[in-house]
mmCIF file of N, CA and C in Angstrom:
data_model
loop_
_atom_site.group_PDB
_atom_site.id
_atom_site.type_symbol
_atom_site.label_atom_id
_atom_site.label_comp_id
_atom_site.label_asym_id
_atom_site.label_seq_id
_atom_site.Cartn_x
_atom_site.Cartn_y
_atom_site.Cartn_z
ATOM 1 N N MET A 1 172.535 168.888 128.797
ATOM 2 C CA MET A 1 172.308 168.439 130.127
ATOM 3 C C MET A 1 172.866 167.002 130.514
ATOM 4 N N ALA A 2 173.421 166.819 131.591
ATOM 5 C CA ALA A 2 173.972 165.633 131.940
ATOM 6 C C ALA A 2 172.886 164.747 132.610
ATOM 7 N N MET A 3 172.937 163.256 132.171
ATOM 8 C CA MET A 3 172.157 162.431 132.651
ATOM 9 C C MET A 3 172.453 162.091 134.094
ATOM 10 N N THR A 4 171.207 162.264 135.090
ATOM 11 C CA THR A 4 171.495 161.747 136.349
ATOM 12 C C THR A 4 171.298 160.424 136.606
ATOM 13 N N GLU A 5 171.831 159.829 137.630
ATOM 14 C CA GLU A 5 171.936 158.252 137.789
ATOM 15 C C GLU A 5 170.565 157.751 137.941
ATOM 16 N N SER A 6 169.636 158.590 138.423
ATOM 17 C CA SER A 6 168.103 158.115 138.796
ATOM 18 C C SER A 6 167.285 157.934 137.144
ATOM 19 N N LYS A 7 167.904 158.604 136.306
ATOM 20 C CA LYS A 7 167.109 158.591 134.806
ATOM 21 C C LYS A 7 167.513 157.180 134.159
ATOM 22 N N LYS A 8 168.560 156.739 134.353
ATOM 23 C CA LYS A 8 169.304 155.589 133.794
ATOM 24 C C LYS A 8 168.262 154.360 134.045
ATOM 25 N N HIS A 9 168.062 153.472 133.138
ATOM 26 C CA HIS A 9 167.447 152.243 133.272
ATOM 27 C C HIS A 9 168.436 150.977 133.420
ATOM 28 N N ILE A 10 168.409 150.297 134.649
ATOM 29 C CA ILE A 10 169.362 149.161 135.009
ATOM 30 C C ILE A 10 168.467 148.066 134.689
ATOM 31 N N VAL A 11 169.416 147.049 133.956
ATOM 32 C CA VAL A 11 168.790 145.794 133.640
ATOM 33 C C VAL A 11 169.930 144.773 134.112
ATOM 34 N N ILE A 12 169.160 143.735 134.924
ATOM 35 C CA ILE A 12 169.912 142.814 135.629
ATOM 36 C C ILE A 12 169.454 141.374 135.168
ATOM 37 N N VAL A 13 170.187 140.521 134.622
ATOM 38 C CA VAL A 13 169.891 139.189 133.706
ATOM 39 C C VAL A 13 170.443 138.282 134.379
ATOM 40 N N THR A 14 169.742 137.114 135.047
ATOM 41 C CA THR A 14 170.429 136.071 135.519
ATOM 42 C C THR A 14 170.432 134.955 134.699
ATOM 43 N N PHE A 15 171.477 133.990 134.744
ATOM 44 C CA PHE A 15 171.195 132.881 133.784
ATOM 45 C C PHE A 15 171.542 131.729 134.905
ATOM 46 N N ASN A 16 170.727 130.640 134.741
ATOM 47 C CA ASN A 16 171.111 129.396 135.500
ATOM 48 C C ASN A 16 171.273 128.306 134.416
ATOM 49 N N ILE A 17 172.631 127.784 134.658
ATOM 50 C CA ILE A 17 173.058 126.755 133.450
ATOM 51 C C ILE A 17 173.761 125.684 134.025
ATOM 52 N N ASP A 18 173.898 124.614 133.233
ATOM 53 C CA ASP A 18 174.938 123.661 133.783
ATOM 54 C C ASP A 18 176.223 123.989 134.031
ATOM 55 N N SER A 19 176.826 123.463 135.026
ATOM 56 C CA SER A 19 178.174 123.818 135.278
ATOM 57 C C SER A 19 179.186 123.474 134.157
ATOM 58 N N ASP A 20 178.821 122.556 133.513
ATOM 59 C CA ASP A 20 179.578 122.107 132.237
ATOM 60 C C ASP A 20 179.707 123.406 131.352
ATOM 61 N N ASN A 21 178.731 123.916 131.253
ATOM 62 C CA ASN A 21 178.414 125.055 130.121
ATOM 63 C C ASN A 21 178.929 126.384 130.333
ATOM 64 N N GLN A 22 179.213 126.675 131.898
ATOM 65 C CA GLN A 22 179.499 128.119 132.019
ATOM 66 C C GLN A 22 180.674 128.817 131.220
ATOM 67 N N ARG A 23 181.535 128.088 131.121
ATOM 68 C CA ARG A 23 182.673 128.908 130.086
ATOM 69 C C ARG A 23 181.953 129.284 128.637
ATOM 70 N N THR A 24 181.399 128.034 128.086
ATOM 71 C CA THR A 24 180.809 128.298 126.715
ATOM 72 C C THR A 24 179.782 129.673 126.747
ATOM 73 N N ALA A 25 178.909 129.403 127.845
ATOM 74 C CA ALA A 25 177.788 130.386 127.935
ATOM 75 C C ALA A 25 178.436 131.738 128.083
ATOM 76 N N LEU A 26 179.539 131.973 128.922
ATOM 77 C CA LEU A 26 180.087 133.196 129.258
ATOM 78 C C LEU A 26 180.760 133.774 127.906
ATOM 79 N N GLN A 27 181.298 132.709 126.953
ATOM 80 C CA GLN A 27 181.904 133.215 125.676
ATOM 81 C C GLN A 27 180.705 133.928 124.619
ATOM 82 N N GLU A 28 179.571 133.069 124.806
ATOM 83 C CA GLU A 28 178.467 133.298 123.814
ATOM 84 C C GLU A 28 177.698 134.528 124.131
ATOM 85 N N ILE A 29 177.584 134.753 125.655
ATOM 86 C CA ILE A 29 176.860 135.824 126.039
ATOM 87 C C ILE A 29 177.729 137.119 125.862
ATOM 88 N N GLY A 30 178.901 137.182 126.174
ATOM 89 C CA GLY A 30 179.948 137.936 126.185
ATOM 90 C C GLY A 30 180.009 138.496 124.672
ATOM 91 N N ASP A 31 180.272 137.449 123.601
ATOM 92 C CA ASP A 31 179.924 137.992 122.130
ATOM 93 C C ASP A 31 178.969 138.514 121.873
ATOM 94 N N TYR A 32 177.889 138.215 122.244
ATOM 95 C CA TYR A 32 176.254 138.950 122.078
ATOM 96 C C TYR A 32 176.499 140.353 122.379
ATOM 97 N N VAL A 33 176.954 140.536 123.746
ATOM 98 C CA VAL A 33 176.995 141.857 124.307
ATOM 99 C C VAL A 33 177.857 142.753 123.689
ATOM 100 N N GLY A 34 179.026 142.206 123.270
ATOM 101 C CA GLY A 34 180.047 142.909 122.883
ATOM 102 C C GLY A 34 179.954 143.325 121.408
ATOM 103 N N LYS A 35 179.348 142.395 120.346
ATOM 104 C CA LYS A 35 179.210 142.613 119.200
ATOM 105 C C LYS A 35 177.592 143.276 118.671
ATOM 106 N N PHE A 36 176.819 143.058 119.694
ATOM 107 C CA PHE A 36 175.460 143.401 119.060
ATOM 108 C C PHE A 36 174.813 144.391 120.205
ATOM 109 N N LEU A 37 174.434 143.890 121.347
ATOM 110 C CA LEU A 37 173.894 144.681 122.427
ATOM 111 C C LEU A 37 174.517 145.942 122.590
ATOM 112 N N SER A 38 176.011 146.005 122.756
ATOM 113 C CA SER A 38 176.600 147.160 122.930
ATOM 114 C C SER A 38 176.683 148.399 121.982
ATOM 115 N N GLN A 39 176.143 147.969 120.734
ATOM 116 C CA GLN A 39 176.183 148.840 119.549
ATOM 117 C C GLN A 39 174.671 149.463 119.351
ATOM 118 N N GLN A 40 173.804 149.209 120.092
ATOM 119 C CA GLN A 40 172.418 149.666 120.446
ATOM 120 C C GLN A 40 172.308 151.160 120.873
ATOM 121 N N PRO A 41 171.576 152.048 120.239
ATOM 122 C CA PRO A 41 171.382 153.203 120.850
ATOM 123 C C PRO A 41 170.853 153.133 122.203
ATOM 124 N N GLY A 42 171.545 154.042 122.888
ATOM 125 C CA GLY A 42 170.932 154.031 124.420
ATOM 126 C C GLY A 42 171.692 153.108 125.238
ATOM 127 N N PHE A 43 172.444 152.221 124.840
ATOM 128 C CA PHE A 43 173.559 151.443 125.556
ATOM 129 C C PHE A 43 174.636 152.067 126.197
ATOM 130 N N LEU A 44 174.751 151.982 127.592
ATOM 131 C CA LEU A 44 175.597 152.732 128.402
ATOM 132 C C LEU A 44 176.911 152.093 128.758
ATOM 133 N N GLY A 45 176.711 150.917 129.053
ATOM 134 C CA GLY A 45 177.768 149.877 129.443
ATOM 135 C C GLY A 45 177.145 148.733 130.375
ATOM 136 N N SER A 46 178.060 147.700 130.386
ATOM 137 C CA SER A 46 177.367 146.518 131.298
ATOM 138 C C SER A 46 178.616 145.721 131.791
ATOM 139 N N ARG A 47 178.405 144.749 132.822
ATOM 140 C CA ARG A 47 179.260 143.899 133.470
ATOM 141 C C ARG A 47 178.674 142.441 133.361
ATOM 142 N N LEU A 48 179.609 141.526 132.974
ATOM 143 C CA LEU A 48 179.302 140.003 132.919
ATOM 144 C C LEU A 48 179.937 139.320 133.978
ATOM 145 N N HIS A 49 179.196 138.899 134.852
ATOM 146 C CA HIS A 49 179.776 137.987 136.070
ATOM 147 C C HIS A 49 179.628 136.596 135.995
ATOM 148 N N SER A 50 180.823 135.860 136.503
ATOM 149 C CA SER A 50 180.454 134.439 136.460
ATOM 150 C C SER A 50 180.424 134.065 137.931
ATOM 151 N N GLY A 51 179.224 133.127 138.244
ATOM 152 C CA GLY A 51 178.953 132.839 139.505
ATOM 153 C C GLY A 51 180.343 131.810 139.896
ATOM 154 N N LEU A 52 180.745 131.931 141.324
ATOM 155 C CA LEU A 52 181.707 131.026 141.766
ATOM 156 C C LEU A 52 180.999 129.522 141.913
ATOM 157 N N ASP A 53 179.861 129.405 141.852
ATOM 158 C CA ASP A 53 179.149 128.152 141.985
ATOM 159 C C ASP A 53 179.340 127.252 140.672
ATOM 160 N N GLY A 54 179.900 128.071 139.616
ATOM 161 C CA GLY A 54 179.974 127.322 138.339
ATOM 162 C C GLY A 54 178.770 127.315 137.445
ATOM 163 N N ALA A 55 177.306 127.452 137.941
ATOM 164 C CA ALA A 55 176.451 127.163 137.300
ATOM 165 C C ALA A 55 175.578 128.545 137.287
ATOM 166 N N SER A 56 176.016 129.651 137.277
ATOM 167 C CA SER A 56 175.140 130.868 137.412
ATOM 168 C C SER A 56 176.128 132.047 136.638
ATOM 169 N N ILE A 57 175.281 132.912 135.926
ATOM 170 C CA ILE A 57 175.904 134.155 135.133
ATOM 171 C C ILE A 57 175.040 135.169 135.575
ATOM 172 N N VAL A 58 175.387 136.406 135.777
ATOM 173 C CA VAL A 58 174.693 137.649 135.854
ATOM 174 C C VAL A 58 175.153 138.618 134.976
ATOM 175 N N HIS A 59 174.412 139.432 134.250
ATOM 176 C CA HIS A 59 174.682 140.281 133.073
ATOM 177 C C HIS A 59 174.058 141.679 133.665
ATOM 178 N N TYR A 60 174.671 142.848 134.038
ATOM 179 C CA TYR A 60 174.317 143.854 134.734
ATOM 180 C C TYR A 60 174.522 144.984 133.464
ATOM 181 N N ALA A 61 173.355 145.691 132.879
ATOM 182 C CA ALA A 61 173.632 146.765 131.936
ATOM 183 C C ALA A 61 172.849 148.135 132.444
ATOM 184 N N GLU A 62 173.437 148.895 131.825
ATOM 185 C CA GLU A 62 172.854 150.375 132.080
ATOM 186 C C GLU A 62 172.532 150.834 130.716
ATOM 187 N N TRP A 63 171.053 151.478 130.677
ATOM 188 C CA TRP A 63 170.743 152.097 129.382
ATOM 189 C C TRP A 63 170.239 153.597 129.769
ATOM 190 N N GLU A 64 170.306 154.335 128.567
ATOM 191 C CA GLU A 64 169.878 155.530 129.019
ATOM 192 C C GLU A 64 168.470 155.921 129.525
ATOM 193 N N CYS A 65 167.754 154.917 129.157
ATOM 194 C CA CYS A 65 166.231 154.920 129.623
ATOM 195 C C CYS A 65 165.427 153.574 129.055
ATOM 196 N N GLN A 66 164.319 153.376 129.789
ATOM 197 C CA GLN A 66 163.849 151.974 129.505
ATOM 198 C C GLN A 66 163.321 151.981 127.931
ATOM 199 N N ALA A 67 162.883 152.992 127.461
ATOM 200 C CA ALA A 67 162.569 152.862 126.003
ATOM 201 C C ALA A 67 163.687 152.397 124.961
ATOM 202 N N ALA A 68 164.991 152.953 125.242
ATOM 203 C CA ALA A 68 166.153 152.627 124.427
ATOM 204 C C ALA A 68 166.306 150.991 124.770
ATOM 205 N N PHE A 69 166.224 150.480 125.990
ATOM 206 C CA PHE A 69 166.257 149.026 126.151
ATOM 207 C C PHE A 69 165.275 148.159 125.448
ATOM 208 N N LEU A 70 163.890 148.914 125.539
ATOM 209 C CA LEU A 70 162.952 147.911 124.909
ATOM 210 C C LEU A 70 163.149 147.818 123.367
ATOM 211 N N LYS A 71 163.406 148.886 122.829
ATOM 212 C CA LYS A 71 163.726 148.893 121.462
ATOM 213 C C LYS A 71 164.900 147.903 121.010
ATOM 214 N N ALA A 72 165.919 147.832 121.833
ATOM 215 C CA ALA A 72 167.062 146.928 121.490
ATOM 216 C C ALA A 72 166.580 145.577 121.678
ATOM 217 N N GLY A 73 165.532 145.204 122.716
ATOM 218 C CA GLY A 73 164.992 144.180 122.944
ATOM 219 C C GLY A 73 164.079 143.514 122.007
ATOM 220 N N GLU A 74 163.522 144.506 121.285
ATOM 221 C CA GLU A 74 162.592 144.100 120.048
ATOM 222 C C GLU A 74 163.595 143.543 118.899
ATOM 223 N N LYS A 75 164.652 144.270 118.569
ATOM 224 C CA LYS A 75 165.518 144.068 117.632
ATOM 225 C C LYS A 75 166.319 142.601 117.757
ATOM 226 N N ALA A 76 166.599 142.424 119.151
ATOM 227 C CA ALA A 76 167.166 141.394 119.726
ATOM 228 C C ALA A 76 166.467 139.807 119.103
ATOM 229 N N ARG A 77 165.278 139.722 119.291
ATOM 230 C CA ARG A 77 164.510 138.810 118.956
ATOM 231 C C ARG A 77 164.721 138.202 117.404
ATOM 232 N N SER A 78 165.368 138.970 116.681
ATOM 233 C CA SER A 78 165.764 138.512 115.338
ATOM 234 C C SER A 78 167.041 138.250 115.084
ATOM 235 N N HIS A 79 167.971 138.494 116.242
ATOM 236 C CA HIS A 79 169.316 138.243 116.223
ATOM 237 C C HIS A 79 169.579 136.622 116.009
ATOM 238 N N PRO A 80 170.478 136.180 115.296
ATOM 239 C CA PRO A 80 170.995 134.941 115.122
ATOM 240 C C PRO A 80 171.342 133.988 116.511
ATOM 241 N N SER A 81 171.582 134.651 117.362
ATOM 242 C CA SER A 81 171.972 133.993 118.514
ATOM 243 C C SER A 81 170.929 133.884 119.707
ATOM 244 N N PHE A 82 169.737 134.569 119.505
ATOM 245 C CA PHE A 82 168.692 134.763 120.180
ATOM 246 C C PHE A 82 168.176 133.340 120.751
ATOM 247 N N ASP A 83 167.965 132.175 120.106
ATOM 248 C CA ASP A 83 167.451 131.020 120.375
ATOM 249 C C ASP A 83 168.423 130.279 121.383
ATOM 250 N N LYS A 84 169.703 130.401 121.197
ATOM 251 C CA LYS A 84 170.774 129.691 121.848
ATOM 252 C C LYS A 84 171.061 130.548 123.072
ATOM 253 N N LEU A 85 170.917 131.763 123.117
ATOM 254 C CA LEU A 85 170.932 132.497 124.643
ATOM 255 C C LEU A 85 169.565 132.196 125.562
ATOM 256 N N MET A 86 168.565 132.155 124.772
ATOM 257 C CA MET A 86 167.321 131.650 125.481
ATOM 258 C C MET A 86 167.351 130.368 126.234
ATOM 259 N N SER A 87 168.017 129.389 125.627
ATOM 260 C CA SER A 87 168.511 128.044 126.198
ATOM 261 C C SER A 87 169.243 128.155 127.574
ATOM 262 N N TYR A 88 169.903 129.159 127.943
ATOM 263 C CA TYR A 88 170.321 129.535 129.168
ATOM 264 C C TYR A 88 169.611 130.237 130.091
ATOM 265 N N LYS A 89 168.287 130.057 129.976
ATOM 266 C CA LYS A 89 167.056 130.619 130.685
ATOM 267 C C LYS A 89 167.422 131.862 131.395
ATOM 268 N N PRO A 90 167.509 132.913 130.624
ATOM 269 C CA PRO A 90 167.767 134.071 131.412
ATOM 270 C C PRO A 90 166.179 134.575 132.048
ATOM 271 N N ASN A 91 166.715 135.404 133.003
ATOM 272 C CA ASN A 91 165.733 135.964 133.905
ATOM 273 C C ASN A 91 166.126 137.395 134.304
ATOM 274 N N GLY A 92 165.408 138.417 133.590
ATOM 275 C CA GLY A 92 165.802 139.798 133.563
ATOM 276 C C GLY A 92 164.934 140.574 134.216
ATOM 277 N N LEU A 93 165.157 141.586 134.918
ATOM 278 C CA LEU A 93 164.546 142.639 135.560
ATOM 279 C C LEU A 93 165.153 143.887 135.456
ATOM 280 N N GLY A 94 164.044 144.939 135.239
ATOM 281 C CA GLY A 94 164.521 146.344 135.145
ATOM 282 C C GLY A 94 164.596 147.104 136.437
ATOM 283 N N TYR A 95 165.585 148.081 136.685
ATOM 284 C CA TYR A 95 165.796 148.570 138.129
ATOM 285 C C TYR A 95 165.874 150.197 137.695
ATOM 286 N N ARG A 96 165.586 150.974 138.768
ATOM 287 C CA ARG A 96 166.033 152.346 138.740
ATOM 288 C C ARG A 96 167.036 152.588 139.811
ATOM 289 N N LEU A 97 168.025 153.205 139.875
ATOM 290 C CA LEU A 97 168.880 153.528 140.964
ATOM 291 C C LEU A 97 168.039 154.156 142.246
ATOM 292 N N HIS A 98 168.327 153.632 143.292
ATOM 293 C CA HIS A 98 167.739 154.363 144.662
ATOM 294 C C HIS A 98 168.744 155.283 145.055
ATOM 295 N N ARG A 99 170.018 154.675 145.204
ATOM 296 C CA ARG A 99 171.090 155.314 146.158
ATOM 297 C C ARG A 99 172.344 154.592 145.892
ATOM 298 N N SER A 100 173.179 155.500 145.732
ATOM 299 C CA SER A 100 174.571 154.867 145.540
ATOM 300 C C SER A 100 175.742 154.912 146.845
ATOM 301 N N PHE A 101 176.495 154.069 147.106
ATOM 302 C CA PHE A 101 177.486 154.155 147.973
ATOM 303 C C PHE A 101 179.009 154.190 147.646
ATOM 304 N N PRO A 102 179.741 154.724 148.238
ATOM 305 C CA PRO A 102 181.073 154.792 147.724
ATOM 306 C C PRO A 102 181.878 153.343 147.802
#
């Protein structure tokens, strides 16, 4: 059975950082996503965006379901980069797709 868009769990995390640190933060967050998060069961894909203001980053991720995301989140707390990533003041919210537009 194919997964419908409405069954996916979407997570959008914003980071507010010092503009001097955007490049470093992008590298560290990107490494974390590429080497750890993307390897977790239920991870479908994501996009990492750098704000044009130089002081913000947005990470958009799609998961098979909320349970898969929560399980990955529990595992992430023991990841060696966890404390460093928390210093970038992440603010994440979960979403369910309501409607798509071409």
